[in-house]
């Protein structure tokens, strides 16, 4: 991993150095500039002014900061930020809407080569604007106590941090022939697609295996004489312990018995292997290497331990190690190829004067 990170750092450093060297060439003509939107139309000349670009850049950054501040603890410690983020979101929504409307008015919405919805960056901007509007409506309903704070509706704020891409896009500038950029992107996207399919295959495989190997783990150690229709926390072992009714897993100590108890999801958690959807989520959680050991201990206590050992060891190997390293290798290869393209182009142009 250290070697991979070093290689990636070297590739990025070389790219930056080469791009800086290009600026010394007085006869260099930019062949492709991916840093800005296509605003070559006469009606959009005002969008190419430095002040306007800085405003759009600042808008994306403000929206990102507003999303970072929108947390329960932040508003609990600093209540005034609840109104501050609301005002910032309204400001960002207005600025980004003006940008989108200007592009639609000039190029059209659907008809024409320069139509707004024919550009993928415009698709991205439109999704970000919609997320901001949804967030504004949700926060307004929260402020007037129509909707409880931090309900499931807050999931609509999840895509908003991606607006940082809009900020970074204004700083990145690739001066390469369009054919070379297209070739690099096609090759890298194909490799990323293959890695993604590889990852989803193992995710689906282990989700199905989890349901078949373990199923619903519902046996717990409870005190002798417990009313199974009215189980309280004081009736369970501390901490709550899973057990096996067939003596293949954990055996409850004296004064406790192993019984099947149906504990609600909001109390026992939303992971497990009850059905395919929950199992898929549990596999994803385990692949992130966050909390997977608790799932393994639960399976060891409830069923023969060899199942848990085989399942989790192989899953961590394929999903958490193999796929991760393959993905890192693809990223490093992409950066290395871009560096080679810059070196070849720089060599064909000669040394700087």
PDB file of N, CA and C in Angstrom, residues 247-330:
ATOM      1  N   UNK A 247     -26.091 -26.325  20.747  1.00  0.00           N
ATOM      2  CA  UNK A 247     -24.802 -26.496  21.412  1.00  0.00           C
ATOM      3  C   UNK A 247     -23.626 -26.412  20.448  1.00  0.00           C
ATOM      4  N   UNK A 248     -23.870 -25.907  19.204  1.00  0.00           N
ATOM      5  CA  UNK A 248     -22.766 -25.765  18.259  1.00  0.00           C
ATOM      6  C   UNK A 248     -22.058 -24.429  18.413  1.00  0.00           C
ATOM      7  N   UNK A 249     -22.680 -23.496  19.132  1.00  0.00           N
ATOM      8  CA  UNK A 249     -22.069 -22.189  19.326  1.00  0.00           C
ATOM      9  C   UNK A 249     -21.902 -21.894  20.802  1.00  0.00           C
ATOM     10  N   UNK A 250     -22.271 -20.687  21.177  1.00  0.00           N
ATOM     11  CA  UNK A 250     -22.126 -20.279  22.562  1.00  0.00           C
ATOM     12  C   UNK A 250     -23.212 -20.921  23.427  1.00  0.00           C
ATOM     13  N   UNK A 251     -22.823 -21.400  24.603  1.00  0.00           N
ATOM     14  CA  UNK A 251     -23.766 -22.003  25.545  1.00  0.00           C
ATOM     15  C   UNK A 251     -24.016 -21.027  26.686  1.00  0.00           C
ATOM     16  N   UNK A 252     -25.282 -20.777  26.968  1.00  0.00           N
ATOM     17  CA  UNK A 252     -25.636 -19.817  28.013  1.00  0.00           C
ATOM     18  C   UNK A 252     -25.183 -20.336  29.380  1.00  0.00           C
ATOM     19  N   UNK A 253     -24.741 -19.459  30.267  1.00  0.00           N
ATOM     20  CA  UNK A 253     -24.306 -19.881  31.610  1.00  0.00           C
ATOM     21  C   UNK A 253     -25.497 -20.270  32.493  1.00  0.00           C
ATOM     22  N   UNK A 254     -25.219 -20.644  33.693  1.00  0.00           N
ATOM     23  CA  UNK A 254     -26.280 -21.004  34.641  1.00  0.00           C
ATOM     24  C   UNK A 254     -27.209 -19.811  34.865  1.00  0.00           C
ATOM     25  N   UNK A 255     -28.468 -20.156  35.162  1.00  0.00           N
ATOM     26  CA  UNK A 255     -29.537 -19.174  35.389  1.00  0.00           C
ATOM     27  C   UNK A 255     -29.968 -18.453  34.123  1.00  0.00           C
ATOM     28  N   UNK A 256     -29.436 -18.883  32.973  1.00  0.00           N
ATOM     29  CA  UNK A 256     -29.851 -18.309  31.693  1.00  0.00           C
ATOM     30  C   UNK A 256     -30.211 -19.453  30.745  1.00  0.00           C
ATOM     31  N   UNK A 257     -31.103 -19.150  29.794  1.00  0.00           N
ATOM     32  CA  UNK A 257     -31.518 -20.127  28.795  1.00  0.00           C
ATOM     33  C   UNK A 257     -31.463 -19.482  27.415  1.00  0.00           C
ATOM     34  N   UNK A 258     -31.273 -20.308  26.405  1.00  0.00           N
ATOM     35  CA  UNK A 258     -31.162 -19.835  25.025  1.00  0.00           C
ATOM     36  C   UNK A 258     -32.540 -19.915  24.375  1.00  0.00           C
ATOM     37  N   UNK A 259     -33.104 -18.748  24.063  1.00  0.00           N
ATOM     38  CA  UNK A 259     -34.450 -18.702  23.504  1.00  0.00           C
ATOM     39  C   UNK A 259     -34.481 -17.782  22.285  1.00  0.00           C
ATOM     40  N   UNK A 260     -35.414 -18.071  21.388  1.00  0.00           N
ATOM     41  CA  UNK A 260     -35.601 -17.252  20.197  1.00  0.00           C
ATOM     42  C   UNK A 260     -36.426 -16.025  20.556  1.00  0.00           C
ATOM     43  N   UNK A 261     -35.874 -14.855  20.300  1.00  0.00           N
ATOM     44  CA  UNK A 261     -36.534 -13.596  20.643  1.00  0.00           C
ATOM     45  C   UNK A 261     -36.560 -12.704  19.403  1.00  0.00           C
ATOM     46  N   UNK A 262     -37.687 -12.114  19.153  1.00  0.00           N
ATOM     47  CA  UNK A 262     -37.832 -11.202  18.016  1.00  0.00           C
ATOM     48  C   UNK A 262     -37.657  -9.773  18.523  1.00  0.00           C
ATOM     49  N   UNK A 263     -36.442  -9.250  18.382  1.00  0.00           N
ATOM     50  CA  UNK A 263     -36.147  -7.886  18.820  1.00  0.00           C
ATOM     51  C   UNK A 263     -36.338  -6.944  17.632  1.00  0.00           C
ATOM     52  N   UNK A 264     -37.032  -5.822  17.799  1.00  0.00           N
ATOM     53  CA  UNK A 264     -37.247  -4.879  16.686  1.00  0.00           C
ATOM     54  C   UNK A 264     -35.929  -4.381  16.089  1.00  0.00           C
ATOM     55  N   UNK A 265     -35.986  -4.050  14.805  1.00  0.00           N
ATOM     56  CA  UNK A 265     -34.790  -3.615  14.094  1.00  0.00           C
ATOM     57  C   UNK A 265     -34.181  -2.350  14.711  1.00  0.00           C
ATOM     58  N   UNK A 266     -35.034  -1.432  15.162  1.00  0.00           N
ATOM     59  CA  UNK A 266     -34.502  -0.178  15.695  1.00  0.00           C
ATOM     60  C   UNK A 266     -33.745  -0.378  17.003  1.00  0.00           C
ATOM     61  N   UNK A 267     -33.879  -1.552  17.617  1.00  0.00           N
ATOM     62  CA  UNK A 267     -33.158  -1.845  18.856  1.00  0.00           C
ATOM     63  C   UNK A 267     -31.942  -2.728  18.628  1.00  0.00           C
ATOM     64  N   UNK A 268     -32.032  -3.669  17.713  1.00  0.00           N
ATOM     65  CA  UNK A 268     -30.921  -4.600  17.491  1.00  0.00           C
ATOM     66  C   UNK A 268     -30.020  -4.209  16.328  1.00  0.00           C
ATOM     67  N   UNK A 269     -30.434  -3.205  15.548  1.00  0.00           N
ATOM     68  CA  UNK A 269     -29.611  -2.778  14.420  1.00  0.00           C
ATOM     69  C   UNK A 269     -30.160  -3.282  13.091  1.00  0.00           C
ATOM     70  N   UNK A 270     -29.661  -2.692  12.027  1.00  0.00           N
ATOM     71  CA  UNK A 270     -30.181  -2.993  10.693  1.00  0.00           C
ATOM     72  C   UNK A 270     -29.244  -3.867   9.873  1.00  0.00           C
ATOM     73  N   UNK A 271     -28.311  -4.531  10.537  1.00  0.00           N
ATOM     74  CA  UNK A 271     -27.453  -5.455   9.809  1.00  0.00           C
ATOM     75  C   UNK A 271     -27.791  -6.883  10.220  1.00  0.00           C
ATOM     76  N   UNK A 272     -27.305  -7.802   9.459  1.00  0.00           N
ATOM     77  CA  UNK A 272     -27.604  -9.208   9.688  1.00  0.00           C
ATOM     78  C   UNK A 272     -27.773  -9.934   8.376  1.00  0.00           C
ATOM     79  N   UNK A 273     -28.332 -11.125   8.444  1.00  0.00           N
ATOM     80  CA  UNK A 273     -28.501 -11.942   7.245  1.00  0.00           C
ATOM     81  C   UNK A 273     -29.929 -12.477   7.159  1.00  0.00           C
ATOM     82  N   UNK A 274     -30.889 -11.652   7.606  1.00  0.00           N
ATOM     83  CA  UNK A 274     -32.288 -12.086   7.615  1.00  0.00           C
ATOM     84  C   UNK A 274     -32.818 -12.323   6.212  1.00  0.00           C
ATOM     85  N   UNK A 275     -32.582 -11.346   5.318  1.00  0.00           N
ATOM     86  CA  UNK A 275     -33.021 -11.480   3.927  1.00  0.00           C
ATOM     87  C   UNK A 275     -31.939 -10.891   3.032  1.00  0.00           C
ATOM     88  N   UNK A 276     -32.132 -10.975   1.715  1.00  0.00           N
ATOM     89  CA  UNK A 276     -31.074 -10.609   0.780  1.00  0.00           C
ATOM     90  C   UNK A 276     -30.693  -9.139   0.889  1.00  0.00           C
ATOM     91  N   UNK A 277     -31.667  -8.234   1.026  1.00  0.00           N
ATOM     92  CA  UNK A 277     -31.362  -6.805   1.085  1.00  0.00           C
ATOM     93  C   UNK A 277     -30.513  -6.477   2.314  1.00  0.00           C
ATOM     94  N   UNK A 278     -30.922  -6.996   3.478  1.00  0.00           N
ATOM     95  CA  UNK A 278     -30.146  -6.767   4.699  1.00  0.00           C
ATOM     96  C   UNK A 278     -28.776  -7.411   4.612  1.00  0.00           C
ATOM     97  N   UNK A 279     -28.715  -8.595   4.027  1.00  0.00           N
ATOM     98  CA  UNK A 279     -27.431  -9.280   3.877  1.00  0.00           C
ATOM     99  C   UNK A 279     -26.503  -8.500   2.959  1.00  0.00           C
ATOM    100  N   UNK A 280     -27.039  -7.904   1.893  1.00  0.00           N
ATOM    101  CA  UNK A 280     -26.228  -7.106   0.968  1.00  0.00           C
ATOM    102  C   UNK A 280     -25.630  -5.906   1.690  1.00  0.00           C
ATOM    103  N   UNK A 281     -26.450  -5.255   2.523  1.00  0.00           N
ATOM    104  CA  UNK A 281     -25.961  -4.123   3.302  1.00  0.00           C
ATOM    105  C   UNK A 281     -24.884  -4.566   4.299  1.00  0.00           C
ATOM    106  N   UNK A 282     -25.087  -5.721   4.924  1.00  0.00           N
ATOM    107  CA  UNK A 282     -24.113  -6.227   5.891  1.00  0.00           C
ATOM    108  C   UNK A 282     -22.790  -6.570   5.220  1.00  0.00           C
ATOM    109  N   UNK A 283     -22.849  -7.098   4.007  1.00  0.00           N
ATOM    110  CA  UNK A 283     -21.622  -7.403   3.266  1.00  0.00           C
ATOM    111  C   UNK A 283     -20.883  -6.109   2.932  1.00  0.00           C
ATOM    112  N   UNK A 284     -21.620  -5.086   2.534  1.00  0.00           N
ATOM    113  CA  UNK A 284     -20.996  -3.795   2.242  1.00  0.00           C
ATOM    114  C   UNK A 284     -20.337  -3.219   3.501  1.00  0.00           C
ATOM    115  N   UNK A 285     -21.036  -3.328   4.622  1.00  0.00           N
ATOM    116  CA  UNK A 285     -20.480  -2.849   5.889  1.00  0.00           C
ATOM    117  C   UNK A 285     -19.208  -3.613   6.247  1.00  0.00           C
ATOM    118  N   UNK A 286     -19.228  -4.923   6.051  1.00  0.00           N
ATOM    119  CA  UNK A 286     -18.051  -5.732   6.365  1.00  0.00           C
ATOM    120  C   UNK A 286     -16.897  -5.428   5.420  1.00  0.00           C
ATOM    121  N   UNK A 287     -17.218  -5.160   4.144  1.00  0.00           N
ATOM    122  CA  UNK A 287     -16.173  -4.849   3.171  1.00  0.00           C
ATOM    123  C   UNK A 287     -15.471  -3.542   3.501  1.00  0.00           C
ATOM    124  N   UNK A 288     -16.163  -2.635   4.167  1.00  0.00           N
ATOM    125  CA  UNK A 288     -15.537  -1.379   4.597  1.00  0.00           C
ATOM    126  C   UNK A 288     -14.663  -1.575   5.824  1.00  0.00           C
ATOM    127  N   UNK A 289     -14.687  -2.780   6.398  1.00  0.00           N
ATOM    128  CA  UNK A 289     -13.904  -3.150   7.582  1.00  0.00           C
ATOM    129  C   UNK A 289     -14.295  -2.330   8.807  1.00  0.00           C
ATOM    130  N   UNK A 290     -15.537  -1.899   8.849  1.00  0.00           N
ATOM    131  CA  UNK A 290     -16.060  -1.166  10.007  1.00  0.00           C
ATOM    132  C   UNK A 290     -17.136  -2.020  10.672  1.00  0.00           C
ATOM    133  N   UNK A 291     -16.840  -2.565  11.847  1.00  0.00           N
ATOM    134  CA  UNK A 291     -17.837  -3.298  12.609  1.00  0.00           C
ATOM    135  C   UNK A 291     -18.086  -4.722  12.142  1.00  0.00           C
ATOM    136  N   UNK A 292     -17.269  -5.226  11.208  1.00  0.00           N
ATOM    137  CA  UNK A 292     -17.529  -6.573  10.700  1.00  0.00           C
ATOM    138  C   UNK A 292     -17.256  -7.651  11.754  1.00  0.00           C
ATOM    139  N   UNK A 293     -16.367  -7.355  12.714  1.00  0.00           N
ATOM    140  CA  UNK A 293     -16.050  -8.363  13.719  1.00  0.00           C
ATOM    141  C   UNK A 293     -17.255  -8.681  14.607  1.00  0.00           C
ATOM    142  N   UNK A 294     -18.124  -7.697  14.833  1.00  0.00           N
ATOM    143  CA  UNK A 294     -19.304  -7.949  15.662  1.00  0.00           C
ATOM    144  C   UNK A 294     -20.277  -8.890  14.959  1.00  0.00           C
ATOM    145  N   UNK A 295     -20.369  -8.737  13.638  1.00  0.00           N
ATOM    146  CA  UNK A 295     -21.188  -9.683  12.870  1.00  0.00           C
ATOM    147  C   UNK A 295     -20.586 -11.083  12.931  1.00  0.00           C
ATOM    148  N   UNK A 296     -19.264 -11.161  12.845  1.00  0.00           N
ATOM    149  CA  UNK A 296     -18.605 -12.465  12.898  1.00  0.00           C
ATOM    150  C   UNK A 296     -18.808 -13.115  14.265  1.00  0.00           C
ATOM    151  N   UNK A 297     -18.651 -12.345  15.345  1.00  0.00           N
ATOM    152  CA  UNK A 297     -18.854 -12.905  16.681  1.00  0.00           C
ATOM    153  C   UNK A 297     -20.294 -13.379  16.865  1.00  0.00           C
ATOM    154  N   UNK A 298     -21.228 -12.620  16.301  1.00  0.00           N
ATOM    155  CA  UNK A 298     -22.629 -13.022  16.386  1.00  0.00           C
ATOM    156  C   UNK A 298     -22.848 -14.366  15.698  1.00  0.00           C
ATOM    157  N   UNK A 299     -22.238 -14.528  14.515  1.00  0.00           N
ATOM    158  CA  UNK A 299     -22.380 -15.790  13.790  1.00  0.00           C
ATOM    159  C   UNK A 299     -21.670 -16.932  14.507  1.00  0.00           C
ATOM    160  N   UNK A 300     -20.515 -16.655  15.097  1.00  0.00           N
ATOM    161  CA  UNK A 300     -19.782 -17.697  15.835  1.00  0.00           C
ATOM    162  C   UNK A 300     -20.586 -18.182  17.036  1.00  0.00           C
ATOM    163  N   UNK A 301     -21.232 -17.247  17.746  1.00  0.00           N
ATOM    164  CA  UNK A 301     -22.020 -17.626  18.922  1.00  0.00           C
ATOM    165  C   UNK A 301     -23.279 -18.399  18.561  1.00  0.00           C
ATOM    166  N   UNK A 302     -23.834 -18.141  17.369  1.00  0.00           N
ATOM    167  CA  UNK A 302     -25.139 -18.720  17.022  1.00  0.00           C
ATOM    168  C   UNK A 302     -25.040 -20.034  16.267  1.00  0.00           C
ATOM    169  N   UNK A 303     -23.934 -20.242  15.527  1.00  0.00           N
ATOM    170  CA  UNK A 303     -23.834 -21.400  14.633  1.00  0.00           C
ATOM    171  C   UNK A 303     -22.441 -22.009  14.754  1.00  0.00           C
ATOM    172  N   UNK A 304     -22.201 -23.160  14.106  1.00  0.00           N
ATOM    173  CA  UNK A 304     -20.850 -23.724  14.103  1.00  0.00           C
ATOM    174  C   UNK A 304     -19.818 -22.703  13.630  1.00  0.00           C
ATOM    175  N   UNK A 305     -18.729 -22.573  14.357  1.00  0.00           N
ATOM    176  CA  UNK A 305     -17.775 -21.489  14.124  1.00  0.00           C
ATOM    177  C   UNK A 305     -17.107 -21.563  12.755  1.00  0.00           C
ATOM    178  N   UNK A 306     -16.982 -22.777  12.165  1.00  0.00           N
ATOM    179  CA  UNK A 306     -16.283 -22.877  10.890  1.00  0.00           C
ATOM    180  C   UNK A 306     -16.984 -22.088   9.797  1.00  0.00           C
ATOM    181  N   UNK A 307     -18.292 -21.966   9.887  1.00  0.00           N
ATOM    182  CA  UNK A 307     -19.014 -21.184   8.879  1.00  0.00           C
ATOM    183  C   UNK A 307     -18.581 -19.728   8.905  1.00  0.00           C
ATOM    184  N   UNK A 308     -18.540 -19.156  10.098  1.00  0.00           N
ATOM    185  CA  UNK A 308     -18.155 -17.750  10.231  1.00  0.00           C
ATOM    186  C   UNK A 308     -16.705 -17.534   9.813  1.00  0.00           C
ATOM    187  N   UNK A 309     -15.815 -18.443  10.212  1.00  0.00           N
ATOM    188  CA  UNK A 309     -14.405 -18.297   9.855  1.00  0.00           C
ATOM    189  C   UNK A 309     -14.227 -18.332   8.341  1.00  0.00           C
ATOM    190  N   UNK A 310     -14.819 -19.323   7.703  1.00  0.00           N
ATOM    191  CA  UNK A 310     -14.690 -19.443   6.246  1.00  0.00           C
ATOM    192  C   UNK A 310     -15.306 -18.241   5.546  1.00  0.00           C
ATOM    193  N   UNK A 311     -16.497 -17.850   5.957  1.00  0.00           N
ATOM    194  CA  UNK A 311     -17.240 -16.780   5.287  1.00  0.00           C
ATOM    195  C   UNK A 311     -16.507 -15.446   5.399  1.00  0.00           C
ATOM    196  N   UNK A 312     -16.149 -15.042   6.604  1.00  0.00           N
ATOM    197  CA  UNK A 312     -15.608 -13.702   6.806  1.00  0.00           C
ATOM    198  C   UNK A 312     -14.152 -13.593   6.360  1.00  0.00           C
ATOM    199  N   UNK A 313     -13.364 -14.656   6.508  1.00  0.00           N
ATOM    200  CA  UNK A 313     -11.977 -14.594   6.046  1.00  0.00           C
ATOM    201  C   UNK A 313     -11.920 -14.433   4.536  1.00  0.00           C
ATOM    202  N   UNK A 314     -12.696 -15.240   3.816  1.00  0.00           N
ATOM    203  CA  UNK A 314     -12.695 -15.141   2.353  1.00  0.00           C
ATOM    204  C   UNK A 314     -13.314 -13.826   1.889  1.00  0.00           C
ATOM    205  N   UNK A 315     -14.347 -13.360   2.572  1.00  0.00           N
ATOM    206  CA  UNK A 315     -14.982 -12.107   2.165  1.00  0.00           C
ATOM    207  C   UNK A 315     -14.029 -10.933   2.344  1.00  0.00           C
ATOM    208  N   UNK A 316     -13.331 -10.865   3.466  1.00  0.00           N
ATOM    209  CA  UNK A 316     -12.381  -9.777   3.684  1.00  0.00           C
ATOM    210  C   UNK A 316     -11.259  -9.841   2.650  1.00  0.00           C
ATOM    211  N   UNK A 317     -10.838 -11.051   2.297  1.00  0.00           N
ATOM    212  CA  UNK A 317      -9.775 -11.189   1.298  1.00  0.00           C
ATOM    213  C   UNK A 317     -10.229 -10.650  -0.051  1.00  0.00           C
ATOM    214  N   UNK A 318     -11.396 -11.075  -0.535  1.00  0.00           N
ATOM    215  CA  UNK A 318     -11.828 -10.694  -1.874  1.00  0.00           C
ATOM    216  C   UNK A 318     -12.322  -9.251  -1.950  1.00  0.00           C
ATOM    217  N   UNK A 319     -13.108  -8.819  -0.958  1.00  0.00           N
ATOM    218  CA  UNK A 319     -13.750  -7.508  -1.046  1.00  0.00           C
ATOM    219  C   UNK A 319     -12.907  -6.390  -0.440  1.00  0.00           C
ATOM    220  N   UNK A 320     -12.349  -6.625   0.736  1.00  0.00           N
ATOM    221  CA  UNK A 320     -11.635  -5.552   1.422  1.00  0.00           C
ATOM    222  C   UNK A 320     -10.176  -5.433   0.982  1.00  0.00           C
ATOM    223  N   UNK A 321      -9.601  -6.491   0.451  1.00  0.00           N
ATOM    224  CA  UNK A 321      -8.188  -6.442   0.068  1.00  0.00           C
ATOM    225  C   UNK A 321      -7.995  -6.513  -1.437  1.00  0.00           C
ATOM    226  N   UNK A 322      -8.523  -7.545  -2.076  1.00  0.00           N
ATOM    227  CA  UNK A 322      -8.256  -7.750  -3.495  1.00  0.00           C
ATOM    228  C   UNK A 322      -8.869  -6.647  -4.347  1.00  0.00           C
ATOM    229  N   UNK A 323     -10.170  -6.374  -4.170  1.00  0.00           N
ATOM    230  CA  UNK A 323     -10.834  -5.370  -4.997  1.00  0.00           C
ATOM    231  C   UNK A 323     -10.230  -3.989  -4.744  1.00  0.00           C
ATOM    232  N   UNK A 324      -9.929  -3.683  -3.478  1.00  0.00           N
ATOM    233  CA  UNK A 324      -9.345  -2.378  -3.155  1.00  0.00           C
ATOM    234  C   UNK A 324      -8.013  -2.183  -3.873  1.00  0.00           C
ATOM    235  N   UNK A 325      -7.167  -3.200  -3.843  1.00  0.00           N
ATOM    236  CA  UNK A 325      -5.858  -3.073  -4.477  1.00  0.00           C
ATOM    237  C   UNK A 325      -5.970  -3.003  -5.996  1.00  0.00           C
ATOM    238  N   UNK A 326      -6.910  -3.734  -6.566  1.00  0.00           N
ATOM    239  CA  UNK A 326      -7.111  -3.653  -8.015  1.00  0.00           C
ATOM    240  C   UNK A 326      -7.567  -2.256  -8.409  1.00  0.00           C
ATOM    241  N   UNK A 327      -8.476  -1.679  -7.630  1.00  0.00           N
ATOM    242  CA  UNK A 327      -8.965  -0.338  -7.925  1.00  0.00           C
ATOM    243  C   UNK A 327      -7.834   0.688  -7.809  1.00  0.00           C
ATOM    244  N   UNK A 328      -7.000   0.567  -6.782  1.00  0.00           N
ATOM    245  CA  UNK A 328      -5.865   1.481  -6.626  1.00  0.00           C
ATOM    246  C   UNK A 328      -4.898   1.331  -7.801  1.00  0.00           C
ATOM    247  N   UNK A 329      -4.692   0.103  -8.253  1.00  0.00           N
ATOM    248  CA  UNK A 329      -3.810  -0.127  -9.393  1.00  0.00           C
ATOM    249  C   UNK A 329      -4.343   0.539 -10.653  1.00  0.00           C
ATOM    250  N   UNK A 330      -5.671   0.507 -10.852  1.00  0.00           N
ATOM    251  CA  UNK A 330      -6.276   1.159 -12.014  1.00  0.00           C
ATOM    252  C   UNK A 330      -6.072   2.664 -11.954  1.00  0.00           C
TER     253      UNK A 330
END
